[in-house]
XYZ file of C-alpha atoms in Angstrom:
349
model
C -0.054 0.027 0.007
C 2.912 2.375 -0.586
C 1.195 3.994 -3.601
C -1.587 6.215 -2.500
C -3.343 5.673 -5.814
C -3.836 1.970 -5.190
C -4.495 1.694 -1.432
C -7.259 -0.822 -0.655
C -9.466 -0.981 2.377
C -12.143 -3.148 3.714
C -14.362 -0.150 3.807
C -14.143 3.569 2.714
C -16.414 5.884 4.765
C -17.282 9.038 2.774
C -18.276 11.668 5.311
C -16.837 12.233 8.613
C -19.680 13.520 10.669
C -21.466 11.663 13.539
C -22.864 8.909 11.246
C -19.510 8.349 9.425
C -17.407 8.216 12.509
C -19.745 6.041 14.483
C -19.674 3.539 11.569
C -16.053 3.744 11.302
C -15.751 3.140 15.100
C -17.804 -0.080 14.941
C -15.806 -1.257 11.910
C -12.469 -0.385 13.505
C -13.378 -2.258 16.542
C -14.247 -5.211 14.388
C -10.675 -5.195 13.081
C -11.522 -3.917 9.654
C -9.270 -1.584 7.615
C -11.101 1.610 7.284
C -10.511 4.941 5.675
C -12.724 8.028 6.401
C -12.658 10.807 3.760
C -14.068 13.939 5.324
C -14.784 17.113 3.350
C -14.819 19.089 6.451
C -18.265 20.743 5.846
C -20.745 19.485 8.582
C -24.314 20.494 8.172
C -24.430 21.732 11.818
C -21.273 23.780 11.544
C -23.277 27.073 12.108
C -24.634 25.899 15.416
C -22.711 26.661 18.560
C -23.890 23.648 20.484
C -25.831 20.433 19.747
C -28.616 19.125 21.880
C -30.508 15.909 22.844
C -27.342 13.882 22.651
C -27.292 11.974 26.035
C -23.991 12.347 27.780
C -22.920 15.108 25.328
C -25.625 17.659 25.730
C -24.522 21.057 24.767
C -21.233 20.009 23.256
C -20.091 22.160 20.354
C -20.315 20.201 17.101
C -16.665 20.628 16.180
C -15.693 19.245 19.645
C -17.768 16.113 19.159
C -16.115 15.359 15.762
C -12.579 15.943 17.277
C -13.435 13.401 20.072
C -14.675 10.950 17.476
C -11.579 11.289 15.387
C -9.523 10.562 18.186
C -11.487 7.567 19.212
C -11.564 5.910 15.770
C -7.845 6.407 15.408
C -7.321 4.365 18.547
C -8.652 1.343 16.599
C -6.544 1.887 13.438
C -9.091 3.845 11.420
C -7.434 6.497 9.011
C -9.156 9.809 8.706
C -8.177 12.093 5.739
C -9.430 15.350 4.743
C -10.750 15.833 1.224
C -13.657 15.604 -1.018
C -14.691 12.309 -2.622
C -16.017 13.363 -6.087
C -16.938 10.064 -7.587
C -17.393 6.293 -6.964
C -17.474 3.408 -9.338
C -17.458 -0.249 -9.224
C -14.232 -2.029 -10.207
C -14.060 -3.671 -13.593
C -13.957 -7.127 -12.028
C -17.015 -6.282 -9.872
C -15.101 -6.938 -6.746
C -15.236 -3.692 -4.824
C -15.151 0.039 -5.557
C -12.838 2.881 -6.512
C -13.263 6.226 -4.897
C -11.734 9.306 -6.445
C -11.103 12.517 -4.621
C -11.112 16.164 -5.855
C -7.126 16.201 -5.939
C -7.278 13.295 -8.386
C -6.023 10.659 -5.912
C -8.028 7.369 -5.596
C -8.483 4.456 -3.244
C -10.320 1.201 -3.517
C -12.516 -0.620 -1.041
C -14.559 -3.786 -0.743
C -17.502 -1.823 0.703
C -18.686 1.812 0.944
C -20.424 3.673 3.607
C -21.743 7.143 2.514
C -22.600 9.629 5.217
C -22.434 12.860 3.286
C -25.432 14.426 4.877
C -27.688 17.026 3.280
C -27.757 20.820 2.282
C -30.298 23.169 3.845
C -31.717 25.329 0.952
C -33.305 28.512 2.505
C -35.884 30.684 0.802
C -34.624 33.791 -0.832
C -35.298 36.123 2.034
C -32.311 38.503 2.887
C -30.835 37.844 6.228
C -31.853 34.142 6.677
C -28.594 32.634 5.506
C -26.528 35.162 7.564
C -28.247 34.089 10.823
C -28.824 30.462 9.976
C -28.273 28.121 12.993
C -28.292 31.000 15.498
C -31.178 33.404 15.285
C -32.749 31.606 12.190
C -33.922 28.050 13.188
C -35.942 25.195 12.057
C -35.958 22.383 14.627
C -37.689 22.976 18.027
C -35.960 19.905 19.607
C -32.590 21.307 18.486
C -33.068 25.023 19.591
C -36.445 25.365 21.194
C -35.179 25.473 24.809
C -32.539 28.203 23.940
C -35.381 30.602 22.780
C -37.918 29.579 25.317
C -40.392 32.416 26.086
C -38.749 34.632 23.333
C -40.595 36.313 20.608
C -40.506 33.744 17.744
C -41.541 34.348 14.215
C -42.577 31.490 11.814
C -41.876 32.504 8.151
C -44.229 30.280 5.958
C -42.598 28.447 3.130
C -44.972 25.494 2.773
C -48.311 24.358 4.142
C -46.280 22.919 7.075
C -45.965 26.384 8.444
C -49.100 25.979 10.490
C -47.731 22.882 12.001
C -44.472 24.606 12.817
C -46.208 27.460 14.528
C -48.228 24.979 16.683
C -45.075 23.089 17.616
C -43.085 26.206 18.645
C -45.930 27.454 20.641
C -44.780 24.682 23.168
C -41.630 26.703 23.955
C -43.177 30.171 23.820
C -46.367 32.053 24.187
C -45.220 34.741 21.871
C -45.374 33.104 18.369
C -46.296 34.994 15.223
C -46.840 33.322 11.750
C -45.777 35.363 8.704
C -47.750 33.910 5.791
C -45.882 35.947 3.039
C -48.367 34.814 0.515
C -46.825 31.262 0.524
C -50.010 29.598 2.046
C -53.527 30.285 3.147
C -54.588 28.465 6.139
C -57.894 26.654 6.127
C -60.723 27.892 8.556
C -59.901 25.048 10.861
C -56.262 26.002 10.937
C -57.042 29.675 11.544
C -59.130 28.457 14.464
C -56.254 26.294 15.837
C -54.015 29.292 15.676
C -56.350 31.545 17.354
C -57.096 29.070 20.016
C -53.324 28.915 20.813
C -52.885 32.612 20.723
C -50.725 32.688 17.576
C -50.831 35.911 15.721
C -50.895 35.758 11.897
C -49.423 38.375 9.647
C -50.202 38.724 5.909
C -47.933 40.176 3.280
C -44.378 39.841 1.917
C -41.437 39.371 4.120
C -38.621 41.353 2.585
C -35.800 40.603 5.065
C -34.664 40.501 8.762
C -33.695 43.246 11.074
C -30.642 42.599 13.252
C -28.443 44.393 15.801
C -25.188 43.311 17.243
C -25.272 40.141 15.198
C -28.643 39.076 16.633
C -32.109 38.957 14.961
C -34.295 41.662 16.172
C -37.303 41.611 13.757
C -38.930 40.674 10.622
C -39.307 43.320 8.012
C -42.440 43.490 5.836
C -43.053 45.065 2.401
C -43.487 48.905 3.130
C -40.996 48.882 5.755
C -42.911 47.787 8.877
C -40.852 45.719 11.318
C -42.339 43.166 13.576
C -40.031 42.763 16.499
C -38.907 39.110 16.967
C -36.014 37.545 18.873
C -35.787 34.469 16.629
C -37.070 33.221 13.326
C -38.105 29.739 12.214
C -38.067 28.823 8.602
C -38.476 25.371 6.782
C -35.443 24.752 4.434
C -35.564 22.261 1.567
C -33.424 19.312 2.600
C -31.259 18.155 -0.266
C -29.100 15.098 0.081
C -25.451 15.331 -0.683
C -25.466 12.447 -3.045
C -23.396 13.448 -5.956
C -20.696 10.865 -5.175
C -23.273 8.113 -5.631
C -24.393 8.996 -9.112
C -21.778 6.976 -10.843
C -23.091 3.942 -9.114
C -26.643 4.616 -10.351
C -27.986 5.876 -7.036
C -30.297 8.854 -7.331
C -32.159 10.720 -4.617
C -35.775 10.354 -4.191
C -38.289 12.965 -2.951
C -39.567 13.076 0.539
C -43.164 14.344 0.519
C -45.365 15.501 3.372
C -48.908 16.932 2.919
C -48.544 17.029 -0.811
C -45.347 19.120 -0.532
C -41.824 17.906 -1.318
C -39.697 18.623 1.860
C -36.416 17.338 0.159
C -34.604 14.444 -1.226
C -32.783 11.373 0.179
C -31.130 8.186 -0.778
C -33.456 5.119 -0.133
C -32.051 2.318 1.888
C -33.224 -0.479 4.189
C -33.312 -0.087 8.010
C -29.657 -1.056 8.232
C -28.589 1.535 5.476
C -28.074 -0.893 2.580
C -28.993 0.589 -0.719
C -30.185 -1.132 -3.953
C -26.474 -1.280 -5.052
C -24.824 -4.323 -3.288
C -21.980 -3.241 -1.259
C -23.114 0.380 -0.696
C -24.599 1.536 2.463
C -25.721 5.125 3.588
C -26.352 6.626 7.009
C -27.391 9.933 8.631
C -29.010 12.753 6.903
C -28.186 11.648 3.373
C -30.692 8.826 4.026
C -32.957 10.227 6.756
C -33.640 13.902 6.479
C -35.051 14.453 9.990
C -32.379 12.730 12.059
C -30.618 14.650 14.783
C -26.987 14.050 15.605
C -27.605 11.170 18.168
C -29.925 9.351 15.611
C -27.435 9.863 12.865
C -24.686 8.322 15.053
C -26.863 5.315 15.843
C -27.617 4.791 12.055
C -23.778 4.869 11.445
C -23.353 2.204 14.170
C -26.088 0.093 12.672
C -24.565 0.452 9.122
C -21.156 -0.421 10.373
C -22.205 -3.542 11.989
C -24.297 -4.583 8.910
C -21.216 -3.910 6.696
C -18.944 -6.105 8.967
C -21.603 -8.901 8.803
C -21.579 -8.765 5.056
C -17.848 -8.802 5.018
C -17.822 -11.897 7.302
C -20.076 -13.648 4.864
C -17.837 -12.759 1.843
C -14.658 -13.808 3.875
C -16.286 -17.040 4.657
C -17.238 -17.804 0.993
C -13.702 -16.991 -0.121
C -12.297 -19.329 2.597
C -14.616 -22.177 1.555
C -13.600 -21.767 -2.134
C -9.914 -21.823 -1.175
C -10.349 -24.923 0.934
C -12.168 -26.627 -1.783
C -9.545 -25.848 -4.435
C -7.051 -28.765 -3.514
C -9.802 -31.126 -3.309
C -11.063 -30.151 -6.794
C -7.673 -30.811 -8.265
C -7.324 -34.197 -6.587
C -10.742 -35.129 -7.920
C -9.774 -34.176 -11.405
C -6.539 -36.309 -11.112
C -8.428 -39.383 -9.930
C -10.885 -39.052 -12.862
C -8.108 -38.841 -15.333
C -6.449 -42.045 -13.799
C -9.749 -43.994 -14.098
C -10.472 -42.867 -17.691
C -6.992 -43.123 -19.259
C -4.979 -45.187 -16.693
C -2.254 -42.535 -17.179
C -1.221 -41.234 -13.697
C 1.030 -38.815 -15.356
C -1.667 -37.052 -17.112
C -3.559 -36.840 -13.900
C -0.727 -35.208 -12.221
C -0.409 -32.659 -15.076
C -4.043 -31.932 -14.927
C -3.763 -31.408 -11.170
C -1.136 -28.694 -11.764
C -2.974 -26.614 -14.372
Protein backbone atom coordinates (compact mmCIF):
# COMPACT_ATOMS: atom_id res chain seq x y z
CA UNK A 1 0.00 0.00 0.00
CA UNK A 2 2.91 2.34 -0.63
CA UNK A 3 1.20 3.96 -3.62
CA UNK A 4 -1.62 6.26 -2.51
CA UNK A 5 -3.32 5.68 -5.85
CA UNK A 6 -3.85 2.00 -5.13
CA UNK A 7 -4.50 1.78 -1.42
CA UNK A 8 -7.21 -0.78 -0.65
CA UNK A 9 -9.41 -0.97 2.43
CA UNK A 10 -12.17 -3.18 3.67
CA UNK A 11 -14.38 -0.08 3.92
CA UNK A 12 -14.12 3.52 2.78
CA UNK A 13 -16.43 5.87 4.67
CA UNK A 14 -17.30 9.03 2.74
CA UNK A 15 -18.24 11.71 5.24
CA UNK A 16 -16.73 12.27 8.67
CA UNK A 17 -19.70 13.48 10.70
CA UNK A 18 -21.45 11.68 13.54
CA UNK A 19 -22.82 8.93 11.28
CA UNK A 20 -19.54 8.32 9.45
CA UNK A 21 -17.35 8.28 12.53
CA UNK A 22 -19.80 6.07 14.40
CA UNK A 23 -19.79 3.55 11.55
CA UNK A 24 -15.99 3.75 11.36
CA UNK A 25 -15.73 3.13 15.11
CA UNK A 26 -17.79 -0.05 14.88
CA UNK A 27 -15.77 -1.27 11.89
CA UNK A 28 -12.43 -0.40 13.48
CA UNK A 29 -13.37 -2.33 16.60
CA UNK A 30 -14.26 -5.23 14.30
CA UNK A 31 -10.64 -5.17 13.11
CA UNK A 32 -11.50 -3.93 9.64
CA UNK A 33 -9.20 -1.65 7.63
CA UNK A 34 -11.12 1.62 7.30
CA UNK A 35 -10.50 5.00 5.67
CA UNK A 36 -12.75 7.99 6.40
CA UNK A 37 -12.70 10.73 3.77
CA UNK A 38 -14.06 13.95 5.25
CA UNK A 39 -14.77 17.11 3.26
CA UNK A 40 -14.89 19.14 6.49
CA UNK A 41 -18.29 20.76 5.89
CA UNK A 42 -20.70 19.38 8.51
CA UNK A 43 -24.31 20.50 8.23
CA UNK A 44 -24.44 21.72 11.83
CA UNK A 45 -21.28 23.82 11.60
CA UNK A 46 -23.22 27.12 12.06
CA UNK A 47 -24.64 25.89 15.39
CA UNK A 48 -22.71 26.71 18.55
CA UNK A 49 -23.96 23.65 20.43
CA UNK A 50 -25.81 20.40 19.78
CA UNK A 51 -28.61 19.07 21.93
CA UNK A 52 -30.52 15.91 22.84
CA UNK A 53 -27.32 13.85 22.69
CA UNK A 54 -27.36 11.99 25.99
CA UNK A 55 -24.02 12.37 27.77
CA UNK A 56 -22.91 15.10 25.37
CA UNK A 57 -25.69 17.67 25.87
CA UNK A 58 -24.56 21.13 24.83
CA UNK A 59 -21.31 19.97 23.24
CA UNK A 60 -20.08 22.14 20.34
CA UNK A 61 -20.39 20.14 17.09
CA UNK A 62 -16.69 20.55 16.23
CA UNK A 63 -15.71 19.21 19.66
CA UNK A 64 -17.78 16.05 19.16
CA UNK A 65 -16.08 15.40 15.81
CA UNK A 66 -12.62 15.95 17.29
CA UNK A 67 -13.41 13.45 20.05
CA UNK A 68 -14.76 11.00 17.47
CA UNK A 69 -11.66 11.25 15.29
CA UNK A 70 -9.44 10.54 18.27
CA UNK A 71 -11.54 7.54 19.26
CA UNK A 72 -11.57 5.91 15.81
CA UNK A 73 -7.82 6.48 15.43
CA UNK A 74 -7.35 4.34 18.54
CA UNK A 75 -8.69 1.38 16.57
CA UNK A 76 -6.53 1.93 13.50
CA UNK A 77 -9.07 3.88 11.43
CA UNK A 78 -7.48 6.43 9.08
CA UNK A 79 -9.13 9.82 8.66
CA UNK A 80 -8.14 12.06 5.77
CA UNK A 81 -9.49 15.44 4.77
CA UNK A 82 -10.64 15.85 1.20
CA UNK A 83 -13.69 15.61 -1.01
CA UNK A 84 -14.74 12.36 -2.63
CA UNK A 85 -16.13 13.36 -6.02
CA UNK A 86 -17.00 10.01 -7.59
CA UNK A 87 -17.30 6.31 -6.91
CA UNK A 88 -17.45 3.43 -9.37
CA UNK A 89 -17.48 -0.33 -9.24
CA UNK A 90 -14.20 -1.99 -10.19
CA UNK A 91 -14.03 -3.69 -13.58
CA UNK A 92 -13.97 -7.16 -12.01
CA UNK A 93 -17.03 -6.25 -9.93
CA UNK A 94 -15.16 -6.94 -6.70
CA UNK A 95 -15.18 -3.64 -4.83
CA UNK A 96 -15.18 0.08 -5.58
CA UNK A 97 -12.87 2.88 -6.62
CA UNK A 98 -13.29 6.28 -4.96
CA UNK A 99 -11.75 9.34 -6.59
CA UNK A 100 -11.07 12.53 -4.67
CA UNK A 101 -11.03 16.13 -5.85
CA UNK A 102 -7.21 16.14 -5.93
CA UNK A 103 -7.22 13.23 -8.38
CA UNK A 104 -6.04 10.57 -5.93
CA UNK A 105 -8.02 7.37 -5.61
CA UNK A 106 -8.45 4.46 -3.22
CA UNK A 107 -10.31 1.18 -3.50
CA UNK A 108 -12.55 -0.58 -1.05
CA UNK A 109 -14.55 -3.77 -0.72
CA UNK A 110 -17.51 -1.84 0.70
CA UNK A 111 -18.65 1.80 0.89
CA UNK A 112 -20.45 3.70 3.64
CA UNK A 113 -21.69 7.11 2.48
CA UNK A 114 -22.58 9.62 5.20
CA UNK A 115 -22.36 12.90 3.31
CA UNK A 116 -25.42 14.47 4.93
CA UNK A 117 -27.62 17.10 3.34
CA UNK A 118 -27.74 20.76 2.36
CA UNK A 119 -30.30 23.14 3.87
CA UNK A 120 -31.67 25.27 1.03
CA UNK A 121 -33.25 28.43 2.43
CA UNK A 122 -35.86 30.63 0.75
CA UNK A 123 -34.56 33.81 -0.85
CA UNK A 124 -35.27 36.14 2.04
CA UNK A 125 -32.37 38.50 2.88
CA UNK A 126 -30.84 37.77 6.27
CA UNK A 127 -31.88 34.13 6.62
CA UNK A 128 -28.57 32.64 5.51
CA UNK A 129 -26.50 35.12 7.56
CA UNK A 130 -28.20 34.10 10.81
CA UNK A 131 -28.80 30.41 10.03
CA UNK A 132 -28.20 28.17 13.01
CA UNK A 133 -28.29 31.02 15.55
CA UNK A 134 -31.21 33.45 15.22
CA UNK A 135 -32.74 31.56 12.27
CA UNK A 136 -33.85 28.07 13.24
CA UNK A 137 -35.93 25.16 12.02
CA UNK A 138 -35.92 22.39 14.65
CA UNK A 139 -37.62 23.02 18.02
CA UNK A 140 -35.97 19.97 19.56
CA UNK A 141 -32.56 21.33 18.57
CA UNK A 142 -33.10 24.98 19.58
CA UNK A 143 -36.48 25.39 21.29
CA UNK A 144 -35.12 25.48 24.84
CA UNK A 145 -32.58 28.17 23.92
CA UNK A 146 -35.36 30.54 22.72
CA UNK A 147 -37.98 29.60 25.33
CA UNK A 148 -40.33 32.48 26.16
CA UNK A 149 -38.77 34.58 23.40
CA UNK A 150 -40.67 36.36 20.62
CA UNK A 151 -40.59 33.82 17.79
CA UNK A 152 -41.56 34.38 14.16
CA UNK A 153 -42.52 31.56 11.79
CA UNK A 154 -41.88 32.46 8.14
CA UNK A 155 -44.19 30.35 5.99
CA UNK A 156 -42.62 28.44 3.13
CA UNK A 157 -44.98 25.48 2.77
CA UNK A 158 -48.32 24.35 4.22
CA UNK A 159 -46.22 22.88 7.06
CA UNK A 160 -45.96 26.41 8.46
CA UNK A 161 -49.11 26.05 10.56
CA UNK A 162 -47.76 22.81 12.01
CA UNK A 163 -44.49 24.59 12.78
CA UNK A 164 -46.26 27.44 14.54
CA UNK A 165 -48.28 25.06 16.70
CA UNK A 166 -45.13 23.14 17.62
CA UNK A 167 -43.06 26.17 18.56
CA UNK A 168 -45.96 27.41 20.70
CA UNK A 169 -44.82 24.71 23.17
CA UNK A 170 -41.67 26.75 23.87
CA UNK A 171 -43.12 30.26 23.84
CA UNK A 172 -46.46 32.00 24.23
CA UNK A 173 -45.31 34.75 21.83
CA UNK A 174 -45.43 33.19 18.36
CA UNK A 175 -46.30 34.99 15.13
CA UNK A 176 -46.88 33.30 11.78
CA UNK A 177 -45.83 35.32 8.72
CA UNK A 178 -47.78 33.94 5.77
CA UNK A 179 -45.84 35.92 3.07
CA UNK A 180 -48.43 34.77 0.48
CA UNK A 181 -46.89 31.29 0.61
CA UNK A 182 -49.93 29.59 2.05
CA UNK A 183 -53.51 30.37 3.06
CA UNK A 184 -54.58 28.39 6.16
CA UNK A 185 -57.93 26.66 6.20
CA UNK A 186 -60.71 27.86 8.49
CA UNK A 187 -59.91 24.99 10.86
CA UNK A 188 -56.25 25.97 10.94
CA UNK A 189 -57.10 29.62 11.61
CA UNK A 190 -59.21 28.46 14.54
CA UNK A 191 -56.34 26.33 15.88
CA UNK A 192 -53.93 29.24 15.61
CA UNK A 193 -56.36 31.59 17.35
CA UNK A 194 -57.04 29.07 20.10
CA UNK A 195 -53.32 28.86 20.84
CA UNK A 196 -52.86 32.64 20.76
CA UNK A 197 -50.67 32.61 17.63
CA UNK A 198 -50.79 35.88 15.68
CA UNK A 199 -50.99 35.77 11.88
CA UNK A 200 -49.44 38.45 9.64
CA UNK A 201 -50.16 38.70 5.90
CA UNK A 202 -47.93 40.22 3.26
CA UNK A 203 -44.46 39.81 1.84
CA UNK A 204 -41.42 39.39 4.07
CA UNK A 205 -38.54 41.40 2.61
CA UNK A 206 -35.84 40.64 5.16
CA UNK A 207 -34.70 40.50 8.75
CA UNK A 208 -33.66 43.27 11.06
CA UNK A 209 -30.63 42.62 13.23
CA UNK A 210 -28.50 44.39 15.81
CA UNK A 211 -25.20 43.32 17.26
CA UNK A 212 -25.28 40.15 15.17
CA UNK A 213 -28.65 39.09 16.62
CA UNK A 214 -32.06 38.96 14.94
CA UNK A 215 -34.37 41.67 16.25
CA UNK A 216 -37.28 41.69 13.83
CA UNK A 217 -38.98 40.65 10.61
CA UNK A 218 -39.23 43.33 7.91
CA UNK A 219 -42.39 43.47 5.80
CA UNK A 220 -43.01 45.10 2.42
CA UNK A 221 -43.51 48.79 3.06
CA UNK A 222 -40.92 48.85 5.81
CA UNK A 223 -42.95 47.72 8.80
CA UNK A 224 -40.85 45.77 11.30
CA UNK A 225 -42.38 43.18 13.63
CA UNK A 226 -40.01 42.72 16.60
CA UNK A 227 -38.84 39.12 16.96
CA UNK A 228 -36.01 37.50 18.90
CA UNK A 229 -35.77 34.44 16.65
CA UNK A 230 -37.11 33.30 13.31
CA UNK A 231 -38.13 29.82 12.22
CA UNK A 232 -38.09 28.73 8.58
CA UNK A 233 -38.48 25.40 6.82
CA UNK A 234 -35.51 24.76 4.48
CA UNK A 235 -35.56 22.32 1.63
CA UNK A 236 -33.42 19.32 2.60
CA UNK A 237 -31.27 18.18 -0.33
CA UNK A 238 -29.17 15.04 0.06
CA UNK A 239 -25.48 15.45 -0.76
CA UNK A 240 -25.50 12.44 -3.02
CA UNK A 241 -23.38 13.43 -6.01
CA UNK A 242 -20.66 10.89 -5.19
CA UNK A 243 -23.23 8.11 -5.64
CA UNK A 244 -24.38 9.07 -9.13
CA UNK A 245 -21.69 6.97 -10.84
CA UNK A 246 -23.12 3.93 -9.08
CA UNK A 247 -26.61 4.62 -10.36
CA UNK A 248 -28.03 5.82 -7.03
CA UNK A 249 -30.33 8.82 -7.40
CA UNK A 250 -32.08 10.74 -4.62
CA UNK A 251 -35.83 10.36 -4.25
CA UNK A 252 -38.28 13.00 -2.96
CA UNK A 253 -39.62 13.07 0.57
CA UNK A 254 -43.18 14.36 0.60
CA UNK A 255 -45.48 15.48 3.40
CA UNK A 256 -48.93 16.92 2.93
CA UNK A 257 -48.48 16.94 -0.82
CA UNK A 258 -45.32 19.05 -0.59
CA UNK A 259 -41.76 17.94 -1.27
CA UNK A 260 -39.63 18.57 1.81
CA UNK A 261 -36.42 17.39 0.18
CA UNK A 262 -34.56 14.44 -1.28
CA UNK A 263 -32.80 11.42 0.20
CA UNK A 264 -31.14 8.15 -0.78
CA UNK A 265 -33.43 5.19 -0.19
CA UNK A 266 -32.07 2.34 1.93
CA UNK A 267 -33.22 -0.49 4.16
CA UNK A 268 -33.31 -0.11 7.98
CA UNK A 269 -29.62 -1.05 8.23
CA UNK A 270 -28.60 1.45 5.54
CA UNK A 271 -28.09 -0.96 2.62
CA UNK A 272 -28.93 0.64 -0.74
CA UNK A 273 -30.13 -1.10 -3.89
CA UNK A 274 -26.49 -1.25 -5.04
CA UNK A 275 -24.82 -4.28 -3.39
CA UNK A 276 -21.89 -3.24 -1.25
CA UNK A 277 -23.02 0.36 -0.71
CA UNK A 278 -24.54 1.61 2.54
CA UNK A 279 -25.76 5.06 3.60
CA UNK A 280 -26.40 6.55 7.04
CA UNK A 281 -27.33 9.87 8.61
CA UNK A 282 -29.08 12.78 6.91
CA UNK A 283 -28.23 11.62 3.39
CA UNK A 284 -30.70 8.79 4.01
CA UNK A 285 -32.96 10.22 6.74
CA UNK A 286 -33.59 13.94 6.51
CA UNK A 287 -35.01 14.47 9.99
CA UNK A 288 -32.35 12.68 12.04
CA UNK A 289 -30.69 14.64 14.83
CA UNK A 290 -27.04 14.02 15.66
CA UNK A 291 -27.61 11.18 18.12
CA UNK A 292 -29.89 9.37 15.67
CA UNK A 293 -27.38 9.80 12.84
CA UNK A 294 -24.68 8.33 15.07
CA UNK A 295 -26.90 5.34 15.84
CA UNK A 296 -27.60 4.86 12.13
CA UNK A 297 -23.86 4.86 11.45
CA UNK A 298 -23.34 2.18 14.10
CA UNK A 299 -26.11 0.05 12.63
CA UNK A 300 -24.68 0.38 9.11
CA UNK A 301 -21.15 -0.39 10.31
CA UNK A 302 -22.33 -3.59 11.99
CA UNK A 303 -24.26 -4.60 8.87
CA UNK A 304 -21.22 -3.99 6.66
CA UNK A 305 -19.02 -6.09 8.93
CA UNK A 306 -21.59 -8.89 8.79
CA UNK A 307 -21.61 -8.71 5.00
CA UNK A 308 -17.81 -8.83 4.91
CA UNK A 309 -17.79 -11.84 7.24
CA UNK A 310 -20.09 -13.66 4.83
CA UNK A 311 -17.80 -12.72 1.94
CA UNK A 312 -14.67 -13.79 3.87
CA UNK A 313 -16.31 -17.11 4.65
CA UNK A 314 -17.29 -17.69 1.03
CA UNK A 315 -13.74 -17.00 -0.11
CA UNK A 316 -12.31 -19.29 2.56
CA UNK A 317 -14.61 -22.14 1.51
CA UNK A 318 -13.61 -21.69 -2.13
CA UNK A 319 -9.92 -21.74 -1.18
CA UNK A 320 -10.42 -24.85 0.96
CA UNK A 321 -12.21 -26.67 -1.84
CA UNK A 322 -9.59 -25.86 -4.48
CA UNK A 323 -7.05 -28.62 -3.54
CA UNK A 324 -9.83 -31.19 -3.32
CA UNK A 325 -11.07 -30.20 -6.77
CA UNK A 326 -7.60 -30.74 -8.23
CA UNK A 327 -7.32 -34.17 -6.57
CA UNK A 328 -10.74 -35.18 -7.89
CA UNK A 329 -9.72 -34.22 -11.41
CA UNK A 330 -6.56 -36.33 -11.12
CA UNK A 331 -8.49 -39.36 -9.93
CA UNK A 332 -10.95 -39.10 -12.81
CA UNK A 333 -8.13 -38.88 -15.35
CA UNK A 334 -6.50 -42.01 -13.87
CA UNK A 335 -9.70 -44.01 -14.12
CA UNK A 336 -10.45 -42.93 -17.68
CA UNK A 337 -6.96 -43.11 -19.22
CA UNK A 338 -4.98 -45.16 -16.75
CA UNK A 339 -2.29 -42.51 -17.07
CA UNK A 340 -1.18 -41.26 -13.68
CA UNK A 341 1.16 -38.78 -15.30
CA UNK A 342 -1.74 -37.11 -17.18
CA UNK A 343 -3.65 -36.82 -13.95
CA UNK A 344 -0.73 -35.16 -12.22
CA UNK A 345 -0.39 -32.68 -15.05
CA UNK A 346 -4.06 -31.94 -14.86
CA UNK A 347 -3.74 -31.32 -11.15
CA UNK A 348 -1.13 -28.65 -11.73
CA UNK A 349 -2.94 -26.68 -14.37
